[in-house]
Amino acid sequence: MTTNTNIQGIDTTNRDRIKIFDTTLRDGEQSPGCSMNLEEKLRIAAILEEMGVDIIEAGFPIASNGDFESVKAIAEQSTRSVIAGLCRANRKDIDRAWEALQHADGGQRARIHTFISTSPVHMKYKLRMEPDAVMDAIVDSVSYARSKVDDVEWSPEDGTRTERDFLCRVVETAIKHGATTINIPDTVGYMVADEYQELIEMLMNSVPNIDKATISTHCHNDLGVAVANSLAGCFAGARQIECTINGIGERAGNASLEEVVMAMRTRADRLPFFTDIDTTKIMKASKALGNITGFGVQPNKAIVGANAFAHESGIHQDGMIKNAETYEIMRPEWVGLTDSNLVMGKHSGRNAFKTKLAELGYTLADNQLNDAFQRFKDLADQKKDVFDEDLIALVDDTARANDTIKFEELSIHCGHKGPHVASLVVRVDGQRVPVTAEGNGPVDAIFNGFHKAYPHEANLKLYQVHAVTGGTDAQAEVSVKLEHDGWTVTGLGADVDTLVASARAYANALNRYIVKREKADSEVAAA
Ligand code: KIV
Ligand code: ZN
């Protein structure tokens, strides 16, 4: 007898395949402080594709020039995944999305995702449209999108709070006019699992042409049940889950990719589904995203938190030594965790360094590689053991090639009597700018130095230090959150010297602030 096993070793006979639609770069990026630049989005997209994500929602092309350019660049870079772009229900949005998406194999791997609100409260207050006008907009936008591409997804925003009869009618209309995927967003994260399951079941039983489309879940996590709701949706017949790495997204976030995928892998006995995700890439994706956005996950986060596989108590450790199955439902290596993350020391050469970086998902240009290698050598001189985490922190810091602000040198005068004085050298748009500034403590003096070198309006909201790894020679990782006009950006910096790490983190946050400010300006211009 032949068995069909997938990449995770799951026997797929009598199981339904669930497509994974990742929206980290669209819904995820919309969450406060999670904005990414082009190079960063390309890096995440490459990891998602390597993981086997079926559809990557790369952005909202009409939202800004930056969004357009990144959707286009991701479409060009991709080789396997379908690339989706979001649009409202109008032709201008669809044209702009198509302009970017047609670069995915000449449009062969392109998906247009168009949406409009359908709940009474959204139609009345947000859209100020009557239901009939919303229906007309659906007919026009879906058929227009379908005239561009065969793969069209349609979403009724706030679908779970939409009147049931109207929901059935809009879904039927969208399918009739060419939608091939129907997504049912729980936009405000209001549903509980049996209710969401019933809603999808109701659509499956009441919409006459429902078999012509794939049904998709899109659950927000306001009540902490987004993953449960998504799985419940699959029991009712949904065959696509929309989710994000680390569960990032608006407010409390979206369903987390690693949780839905690992639930299906680990509980294949209860869940008659499978995905084709290479789960061993999960940690890499999670860490890369955390490092890029400065938004790490809480230590007890399921699957990817630092404690997810840690067994602290004596009783648990004893059990684990005797047999890992006593307390472990998943093997750490399934998600890409290995014991051997001690990488290199000061005798490692440039080639080994380059190979290790490639394993961690980094391909650096020659000049960046030289800088990173030099910093690695300096670090290895100061620190006995260099771990993957150290390298990731170091490279993320070095690889910011297009940054406006570059930190170069720092010396500090401090002590219990003061004054606290920072002498900094930074480059602003390539120009060397030396500055000296005083402050209430060395960190304040450094940040005042940045204000002098590059005057700006952002205010410091948060300053945090933690150790990248254990030991007194650990690198300090500093995060700095800046706020301006109601939005925030987070910068990270790492170094064995906490003050140098602080300067790097501030420079990183400032660069994000500059990118975000440009994006905000171009969004205002596009509106
Ligand atoms: O949450 C939501 O409703 C969305 C839609 C645009 C799909 O993100
Ligand atoms: Zn959403």
Coordinates of C-alpha atoms and ligand atoms in Angstrom, one line a residue:
M1 CA 0.0 0.0 0.0
T2 CA 1.4 3.4 -0.9
T3 CA 1.0 6.3 1.6
N4 CA 1.2 10.0 0.7
T5 CA 3.3 11.9 3.1
N6 CA 3.9 15.6 3.0
I7 CA 7.0 17.6 3.9
Q8 CA 6.1 17.3 7.6
G9 CA 5.8 13.5 7.4
I10 CA 2.0 13.6 7.8
D11 CA 0.0 11.0 5.9
T12 CA -2.2 13.1 3.7
T13 CA -4.6 10.4 2.7
N14 CA -8.2 11.4 3.7
R15 CA -7.0 14.8 4.8
D16 CA -7.8 18.2 3.2
R17 CA -5.0 20.6 2.3
I18 CA -5.3 24.0 3.8
K19 CA -3.7 26.8 1.9
I20 CA -1.7 29.3 4.0
F21 CA -2.2 32.9 3.0
D22 CA 0.3 35.0 4.9
T23 CA -0.5 38.7 5.4
T24 CA 2.5 39.7 7.6
L25 CA 3.5 42.2 5.0
R26 CA 0.0 43.7 4.7
D27 CA -2.3 43.3 7.7
G28 CA 0.8 42.7 10.0
E29 CA 2.7 45.7 8.8
Q30 CA -0.4 47.8 9.5
S31 CA 0.1 47.2 13.3
P32 CA 1.7 50.1 15.3
G33 CA 5.5 50.1 15.2
C34 CA 5.7 47.2 12.7
S35 CA 6.5 49.1 9.5
M36 CA 9.3 47.7 7.3
N37 CA 11.3 49.1 4.5
L38 CA 11.7 47.6 1.0
E39 CA 14.8 45.6 1.7
E40 CA 13.3 44.2 4.9
K41 CA 10.0 43.2 3.2
L42 CA 12.0 41.4 0.5
R43 CA 13.9 39.5 3.2
I44 CA 10.7 38.4 4.9
A45 CA 9.0 37.5 1.6
A46 CA 12.0 35.3 0.7
I47 CA 11.7 33.4 4.0
L48 CA 7.9 33.0 3.6
E49 CA 8.5 31.6 0.1
E50 CA 11.2 29.3 1.4
M51 CA 8.7 28.0 4.1
G52 CA 6.2 27.1 1.4
V53 CA 3.6 29.8 2.1
D54 CA 1.0 29.4 -0.7
I55 CA 0.0 33.0 -1.0
I56 CA 1.9 36.1 0.2
E57 CA -0.1 39.2 0.6
A58 CA 2.7 41.7 -0.1
G59 CA 0.9 45.0 0.5
F60 CA -1.7 47.5 -0.4
P61 CA -0.3 49.0 -3.6
I62 CA -2.4 52.2 -3.8
A63 CA -1.7 53.1 -0.2
S64 CA 1.7 54.7 -0.9
N65 CA 4.5 54.6 -3.4
G66 CA 6.5 52.6 -0.9
D67 CA 3.8 49.9 -0.8
F68 CA 3.5 49.8 -4.5
E69 CA 7.3 49.4 -5.0
S70 CA 7.5 46.7 -2.4
V71 CA 4.6 44.7 -3.9
K72 CA 6.2 45.0 -7.3
A73 CA 9.7 44.0 -6.0
I74 CA 8.3 41.0 -4.1
A75 CA 6.4 39.9 -7.2
E76 CA 9.7 40.2 -9.2
Q77 CA 11.7 38.3 -6.6
S78 CA 9.2 35.5 -6.0
T79 CA 9.4 32.2 -7.8
R80 CA 6.8 29.9 -6.3
S81 CA 4.2 31.6 -4.1
V82 CA 1.2 33.4 -5.4
I83 CA 1.6 37.1 -4.7
A84 CA -1.5 39.1 -3.6
G85 CA -2.1 42.8 -3.4
L86 CA -5.0 44.4 -1.5
C87 CA -7.4 46.9 -3.2
R88 CA -10.6 48.7 -2.2
A89 CA -13.6 48.2 -4.4
N90 CA -12.7 50.7 -7.2
R91 CA -10.9 50.5 -10.5
K92 CA -8.1 52.9 -9.5
D93 CA -7.0 50.6 -6.7
I94 CA -7.3 47.5 -8.9
D95 CA -5.3 49.1 -11.7
R96 CA -2.5 50.1 -9.3
A97 CA -2.4 46.6 -7.8
W98 CA -2.3 44.9 -11.1
E99 CA 0.5 47.2 -12.2
A100 CA 2.6 45.8 -9.3
L101 CA 1.3 42.2 -9.4
Q102 CA 1.8 41.5 -13.1
H103 CA 5.5 41.1 -12.3
A104 CA 4.8 37.7 -10.6
D105 CA 5.5 35.5 -13.7
G106 CA 3.7 37.9 -16.0
G107 CA 0.7 37.7 -13.7
Q108 CA 0.5 33.9 -13.7
R109 CA 1.1 33.9 -9.9
A110 CA -0.8 37.1 -9.2
R111 CA -3.9 37.5 -7.0
I112 CA -6.0 40.6 -6.7
H113 CA -7.7 40.8 -3.3
T114 CA -10.5 43.3 -3.3
F115 CA -12.7 44.2 -0.3
I116 CA -15.6 46.4 0.9
S117 CA -17.4 46.6 4.2
T118 CA -20.8 44.9 4.4
S119 CA -21.8 45.3 8.0
P120 CA -24.6 47.8 8.8
V121 CA -22.3 49.9 11.1
H122 CA -19.5 50.0 8.5
M123 CA -21.8 50.8 5.5
K124 CA -23.6 53.5 7.4
Y125 CA -20.7 55.3 9.2
K126 CA -17.5 54.3 7.4
L127 CA -18.6 54.1 3.8
R128 CA -21.8 56.2 4.0
M129 CA -23.3 53.9 1.3
E130 CA -26.6 52.1 1.0
P131 CA -26.5 48.3 0.7
D132 CA -27.5 48.5 -3.0
A133 CA -24.6 50.8 -3.8
V134 CA -22.3 48.4 -2.0
M135 CA -23.7 45.6 -4.1
D136 CA -23.0 47.6 -7.3
A137 CA -19.5 48.3 -6.1
I138 CA -18.9 44.5 -5.6
V139 CA -20.2 43.7 -9.1
D140 CA -18.0 46.3 -10.7
S141 CA -14.8 45.7 -8.7
V142 CA -14.9 41.9 -8.8
S143 CA -15.6 41.7 -12.5
Y144 CA -13.0 44.4 -13.2
A145 CA -10.4 42.5 -11.2
R146 CA -11.4 39.3 -13.0
S147 CA -10.8 41.0 -16.4
K148 CA -7.2 41.4 -15.3
V149 CA -6.4 38.1 -13.7
D150 CA -7.9 34.6 -13.1
D151 CA -7.2 34.6 -9.4
V152 CA -9.5 37.0 -7.5
E153 CA -10.2 37.1 -3.8
W154 CA -13.0 39.1 -2.4
S155 CA -13.6 40.0 1.3
P156 CA -16.7 41.5 3.0
E157 CA -14.9 43.6 5.6
D158 CA -16.5 43.1 9.0
G159 CA -18.1 40.0 7.5
T160 CA -18.9 38.4 10.9
R161 CA -21.1 41.4 11.9
T162 CA -22.9 41.5 8.6
E163 CA -26.6 40.6 8.4
R164 CA -26.7 36.9 7.4
D165 CA -29.1 37.4 4.4
F166 CA -27.0 40.2 3.1
L167 CA -23.8 38.2 3.6
C168 CA -25.2 35.3 1.6
R169 CA -26.2 37.7 -1.2
V170 CA -22.9 39.5 -1.4
V171 CA -20.9 36.3 -1.4
E172 CA -23.1 34.8 -4.1
T173 CA -22.7 38.0 -6.2
A174 CA -18.9 38.1 -5.8
I175 CA -18.6 34.5 -6.9
K176 CA -21.0 35.0 -9.8
H177 CA -18.8 37.9 -11.1
G178 CA -15.5 36.1 -10.9
A179 CA -14.2 35.8 -7.3
T180 CA -12.4 32.5 -6.9
T181 CA -11.6 32.9 -3.2
I182 CA -14.1 34.2 -0.6
N183 CA -12.6 35.4 2.6
I184 CA -14.7 35.9 5.7
P185 CA -13.0 38.4 7.9
D186 CA -13.7 38.6 11.6
T187 CA -12.3 42.2 11.4
V188 CA -13.0 43.2 15.0
G189 CA -12.1 39.8 16.5
Y190 CA -15.5 39.3 18.0
M191 CA -16.3 35.7 17.2
V192 CA -15.9 32.6 19.3
A193 CA -15.1 29.3 17.6
D194 CA -18.4 27.5 17.4
E195 CA -20.0 30.7 16.2
Y196 CA -17.5 31.2 13.4
Q197 CA -17.8 27.6 12.4
E198 CA -21.6 28.0 12.2
L199 CA -21.2 31.1 10.1
I200 CA -19.1 29.3 7.5
E201 CA -21.4 26.3 7.6
M202 CA -24.4 28.6 7.0
L203 CA -22.6 30.0 3.9
M204 CA -21.7 26.5 2.7
N205 CA -25.3 25.4 3.0
S206 CA -27.1 28.6 1.8
V207 CA -25.0 30.1 -1.0
P208 CA -25.9 28.2 -4.2
N209 CA -22.6 28.7 -6.1
I210 CA -20.3 28.4 -3.0
D211 CA -18.6 25.3 -4.5
K212 CA -17.1 27.6 -7.2
A213 CA -14.9 29.3 -4.7
T214 CA -12.4 28.5 -1.9
I215 CA -13.5 29.8 1.5
S216 CA -10.9 31.5 3.6
T217 CA -10.7 32.5 7.2
H218 CA -9.3 35.8 8.4
C219 CA -9.5 36.1 12.2
H220 CA -8.3 38.8 14.4
N221 CA -7.2 38.0 17.9
D222 CA -9.0 40.6 20.1
L223 CA -10.3 37.8 22.4
G224 CA -7.2 35.6 22.0
V225 CA -9.1 33.0 20.0
A226 CA -8.1 33.8 16.4
V227 CA -6.3 30.5 15.9
A228 CA -9.2 28.5 17.4
N229 CA -11.6 30.3 15.1
S230 CA -9.5 29.7 12.0
L231 CA -9.4 26.0 12.8
A232 CA -13.1 25.9 13.5
G233 CA -13.6 27.6 10.1
C234 CA -11.7 24.7 8.4
F235 CA -14.1 22.2 10.1
A236 CA -16.9 24.0 8.4
G237 CA -15.2 23.8 5.0
A238 CA -12.8 26.7 4.7
R239 CA -9.6 25.6 2.9
Q240 CA -7.5 28.7 3.3
I241 CA -6.3 30.4 6.5
E242 CA -5.1 34.0 6.5
C243 CA -2.5 34.5 9.2
T244 CA 0.8 36.3 10.1
I245 CA 4.2 35.4 11.5
N246 CA 4.2 35.9 15.3
G247 CA 0.5 36.8 15.0
I248 CA 1.3 40.5 14.3
G249 CA -1.5 42.7 13.0
E250 CA -4.0 45.4 13.9
R251 CA -4.7 45.7 17.6
A252 CA -4.2 42.3 19.2
G253 CA -3.1 40.9 15.9
N254 CA -4.1 38.2 13.4
A255 CA -4.2 34.4 13.8
S256 CA -0.6 33.3 14.1
L257 CA 0.8 31.3 11.2
E258 CA 3.1 29.1 13.4
E259 CA 0.2 28.2 15.8
V260 CA -2.2 27.1 13.1
V261 CA 0.4 25.2 11.2
M262 CA 1.8 23.5 14.3
A263 CA -1.6 22.7 15.6
M264 CA -2.4 20.9 12.3
R265 CA 1.0 19.1 12.4
T266 CA 0.9 18.1 16.1
R267 CA -2.7 17.2 16.4
A268 CA -3.1 15.5 13.1
D269 CA -5.0 12.8 15.0
R270 CA -7.9 15.3 15.7
L271 CA -7.5 17.8 12.8
P272 CA -8.2 16.1 9.4
F273 CA -6.1 18.8 7.5
F274 CA -2.6 19.4 6.5
T275 CA -0.5 22.3 5.1
D276 CA 2.6 22.1 3.0
I277 CA 4.6 24.5 5.2
D278 CA 8.2 23.5 6.0
T279 CA 7.8 24.0 9.8
T280 CA 11.6 23.9 10.3
K281 CA 11.7 27.4 9.0
I282 CA 9.3 28.8 11.6
M283 CA 12.0 30.0 14.1
K284 CA 13.9 31.7 11.4
A285 CA 10.9 33.6 10.2
S286 CA 9.9 34.5 13.7
K287 CA 13.3 35.8 14.6
A288 CA 13.9 37.6 11.4
L289 CA 10.6 39.4 11.8
G290 CA 11.2 40.3 15.4
N291 CA 14.7 41.7 14.6
I292 CA 13.4 43.7 11.6
T293 CA 10.4 45.2 13.4
G294 CA 11.9 45.5 16.8
F295 CA 8.8 43.7 18.0
G296 CA 10.0 40.5 19.7
V297 CA 7.5 37.9 21.0
Q298 CA 6.7 37.4 24.7
P299 CA 8.8 34.6 26.2
N300 CA 5.7 32.4 26.8
K301 CA 4.3 32.8 23.3
A302 CA 3.2 29.4 21.9
I303 CA 5.7 27.8 19.4
V304 CA 8.2 30.7 19.1
G305 CA 8.6 32.2 22.6
A306 CA 11.9 31.8 24.3
N307 CA 10.3 29.6 26.9
A308 CA 8.1 27.5 24.5
F309 CA 10.5 24.6 24.7
A310 CA 12.3 25.4 28.0
H311 CA 11.8 23.1 31.0
E312 CA 12.7 25.0 34.1
S313 CA 11.4 23.0 37.0
G314 CA 13.4 20.1 38.4
I315 CA 10.5 17.6 38.0
H316 CA 10.0 18.5 34.4
Q317 CA 13.8 18.4 33.7
D318 CA 14.0 15.0 35.3
G319 CA 11.2 13.7 33.2
M320 CA 12.7 15.2 30.0
I321 CA 16.0 13.5 30.7
K322 CA 14.2 10.1 31.1
N323 CA 12.0 10.6 28.0
A324 CA 11.3 13.8 26.1
E325 CA 7.7 12.7 25.6
T326 CA 6.9 13.2 29.3
Y327 CA 6.5 16.9 28.8
E328 CA 7.0 17.6 25.2
I329 CA 4.2 17.5 22.6
M330 CA 6.4 18.8 19.7
R331 CA 10.0 18.3 19.0
P332 CA 12.0 21.5 19.1
E333 CA 13.6 20.6 15.8
W334 CA 10.2 20.6 14.1
V335 CA 10.2 24.3 14.3
G336 CA 13.9 24.7 13.5
L337 CA 15.3 24.9 17.0
T338 CA 18.6 23.0 17.4
D339 CA 20.9 22.6 20.4
S340 CA 23.9 23.4 18.2
N341 CA 23.4 27.1 17.8
L342 CA 26.9 27.8 19.1
V343 CA 28.3 29.0 15.8
M344 CA 31.7 30.3 15.7
G345 CA 34.6 31.8 17.5
K346 CA 37.4 34.2 16.7
H347 CA 39.2 31.7 14.4
S348 CA 36.3 31.4 12.0
G349 CA 37.0 32.6 8.6
R350 CA 35.1 34.9 6.2
N351 CA 33.7 32.0 4.2
A352 CA 32.4 30.2 7.2
F353 CA 30.8 33.4 8.3
K354 CA 29.2 34.0 4.9
T355 CA 27.8 30.4 4.9
K356 CA 26.4 30.7 8.4
L357 CA 24.7 34.0 7.4
A358 CA 23.2 32.3 4.4
E359 CA 21.8 29.6 6.7
L360 CA 20.3 32.3 8.8
G361 CA 18.7 33.9 5.7
Y362 CA 21.1 36.8 5.0
T363 CA 22.8 37.5 1.7
L364 CA 24.9 40.6 2.1
A365 CA 26.5 42.7 -0.6
D366 CA 30.4 42.5 -0.5
N367 CA 30.8 45.8 1.4
Q368 CA 28.2 44.9 3.9
L369 CA 29.7 41.5 4.4
N370 CA 33.1 43.1 5.0
D371 CA 31.6 45.4 7.7
A372 CA 29.7 42.6 9.3
F373 CA 32.7 40.3 9.3
Q374 CA 34.8 43.1 10.9
R375 CA 32.2 43.5 13.6
F376 CA 32.0 39.8 14.1
K377 CA 35.8 39.6 14.6
D378 CA 35.6 42.5 17.2
L379 CA 32.7 40.7 18.9
A380 CA 34.5 37.3 19.0
D381 CA 37.5 39.1 20.6
Q382 CA 35.2 40.4 23.4
K383 CA 32.9 37.4 23.8
K384 CA 33.9 33.8 24.2
D385 CA 30.9 32.1 22.6
V386 CA 29.1 33.7 19.6
F387 CA 25.6 32.3 19.1
D388 CA 23.1 32.6 16.2
E389 CA 21.3 35.3 18.2
D390 CA 24.5 37.3 18.4
L391 CA 25.0 37.0 14.7
I392 CA 21.5 38.0 13.9
A393 CA 21.6 41.0 16.1
L394 CA 24.9 42.1 14.7
V395 CA 24.0 41.6 11.0
D396 CA 20.6 43.3 11.4
D397 CA 22.5 46.2 12.7
T398 CA 25.1 46.2 9.9
A399 CA 22.8 45.4 7.0
R400 CA 21.0 48.7 6.9
A401 CA 22.5 49.8 3.7
N402 CA 20.0 52.5 2.7
D403 CA 19.9 54.3 6.0
T404 CA 20.0 58.1 6.1
I405 CA 21.6 58.1 9.6
K406 CA 24.6 55.9 10.3
F407 CA 26.2 55.7 13.8
E408 CA 30.0 55.7 13.6
E409 CA 31.7 56.6 16.9
L410 CA 30.9 57.2 20.5
S411 CA 32.8 58.3 23.6
I412 CA 31.2 59.1 26.9
H413 CA 32.1 61.1 29.9
C414 CA 30.0 59.9 32.9
G415 CA 30.1 59.0 36.5
H416 CA 28.2 59.7 39.7
K417 CA 29.0 63.4 39.8
G418 CA 28.4 64.2 36.1
P419 CA 28.3 66.1 33.9
H420 CA 27.2 63.4 31.4
V421 CA 28.6 64.2 28.0
A422 CA 28.4 62.2 24.8
S423 CA 30.7 62.8 21.8
L424 CA 29.2 61.2 18.8
V425 CA 30.1 60.9 15.2
V426 CA 27.2 60.1 12.9
R427 CA 26.8 60.2 9.1
V428 CA 23.7 62.0 7.8
D429 CA 23.2 61.3 4.1
G430 CA 26.8 60.3 3.8
Q431 CA 28.1 63.5 5.5
R432 CA 30.2 63.1 8.6
V433 CA 28.7 65.0 11.5
P434 CA 30.6 65.1 14.8
V435 CA 28.5 66.4 17.8
T436 CA 28.8 66.8 21.6
A437 CA 25.8 66.9 23.9
E438 CA 25.0 66.8 27.6
G439 CA 22.2 65.0 29.2
N440 CA 20.7 63.6 32.4
G441 CA 22.8 60.5 32.3
P442 CA 24.8 59.0 29.4
V443 CA 21.8 57.6 27.5
D444 CA 20.0 61.0 27.5
A445 CA 23.3 62.6 26.4
I446 CA 23.6 60.2 23.4
F447 CA 20.0 60.8 22.4
N448 CA 20.4 64.6 22.7
G449 CA 23.5 64.1 20.4
F450 CA 21.2 62.6 17.7
H451 CA 18.8 65.5 18.0
K452 CA 21.7 67.9 17.4
A453 CA 23.1 65.9 14.4
Y454 CA 19.6 65.4 12.9
P455 CA 17.0 67.7 14.3
H456 CA 13.6 65.9 14.4
E457 CA 10.2 66.0 16.1
A458 CA 9.9 62.4 17.3
N459 CA 9.7 61.8 21.1
L460 CA 11.2 59.0 23.0
K461 CA 8.4 56.7 24.2
L462 CA 10.3 53.6 25.5
Y463 CA 13.9 52.6 26.2
Q464 CA 14.6 49.0 27.1
V465 CA 17.7 46.8 27.5
H466 CA 18.0 43.1 27.5
A467 CA 20.8 40.5 27.1
V468 CA 20.8 38.7 23.7
T469 CA 22.2 35.5 25.3
G470 CA 23.3 34.5 28.8
G471 CA 26.6 35.3 30.6
T472 CA 28.3 38.5 31.7
D473 CA 29.9 39.0 28.3
A474 CA 26.4 38.9 26.6
Q475 CA 25.6 41.5 24.0
A476 CA 23.1 44.1 25.2
E477 CA 20.2 44.5 22.9
V478 CA 18.5 47.9 23.3
S479 CA 15.2 48.8 21.9
V480 CA 14.1 52.4 21.4
K481 CA 10.6 53.4 20.6
L482 CA 9.9 56.9 19.1
E483 CA 6.5 58.4 18.7
H484 CA 5.3 61.2 16.3
D485 CA 1.8 62.3 15.4
G486 CA 0.2 59.2 16.9
W487 CA 2.4 56.6 15.2
T488 CA 5.4 54.8 16.6
V489 CA 8.6 53.2 15.3
T490 CA 10.9 50.8 17.1
G491 CA 14.7 50.6 16.6
L492 CA 17.0 47.9 17.8
G493 CA 20.8 47.9 18.4
A494 CA 23.2 45.4 19.8
D495 CA 26.7 45.6 21.2
V496 CA 28.6 44.3 24.2
D497 CA 28.7 47.9 25.3
T498 CA 25.2 49.0 26.4
L499 CA 25.8 52.6 25.5
V500 CA 27.0 51.8 22.0
A501 CA 23.9 49.5 21.7
S502 CA 21.8 52.4 22.8
A503 CA 23.3 54.7 20.1
R504 CA 22.8 52.0 17.4
A505 CA 19.2 51.5 18.5
Y506 CA 18.5 55.2 18.4
A507 CA 20.0 55.5 14.9
N508 CA 17.9 52.6 13.8
A509 CA 14.7 54.1 15.2
L510 CA 15.5 57.4 13.6
N511 CA 15.9 55.7 10.2
R512 CA 12.6 54.0 10.6
Y513 CA 11.0 57.3 11.6
I514 CA 12.4 58.9 8.4
V515 CA 11.0 56.1 6.2
K516 CA 7.6 56.2 8.1
R517 CA 7.4 59.9 7.8
E518 CA 8.0 59.8 4.1
K519 CA 5.4 57.0 3.8
A520 CA 2.8 59.0 5.8
D521 CA 3.5 62.1 3.6
S522 CA 3.0 60.1 0.4
E523 CA -0.2 58.5 1.8
V524 CA -1.6 62.0 2.4
A525 CA -0.7 63.0 -1.1
A526 CA -2.3 59.8 -2.6
A527 CA -5.6 60.2 -0.6
Ligands
KIV1 O1 -9.6 42.4 8.9 C1 -10.0 42.7 7.8 O2 -11.2 42.8 7.6 C2 -9.1 42.8 6.7 C3 -9.7 42.8 5.3 C4 -9.1 44.0 4.5 C5 -9.4 41.5 4.6 O3 -7.9 42.8 6.9
ZN2 ZN -7.5 42.0 8.9

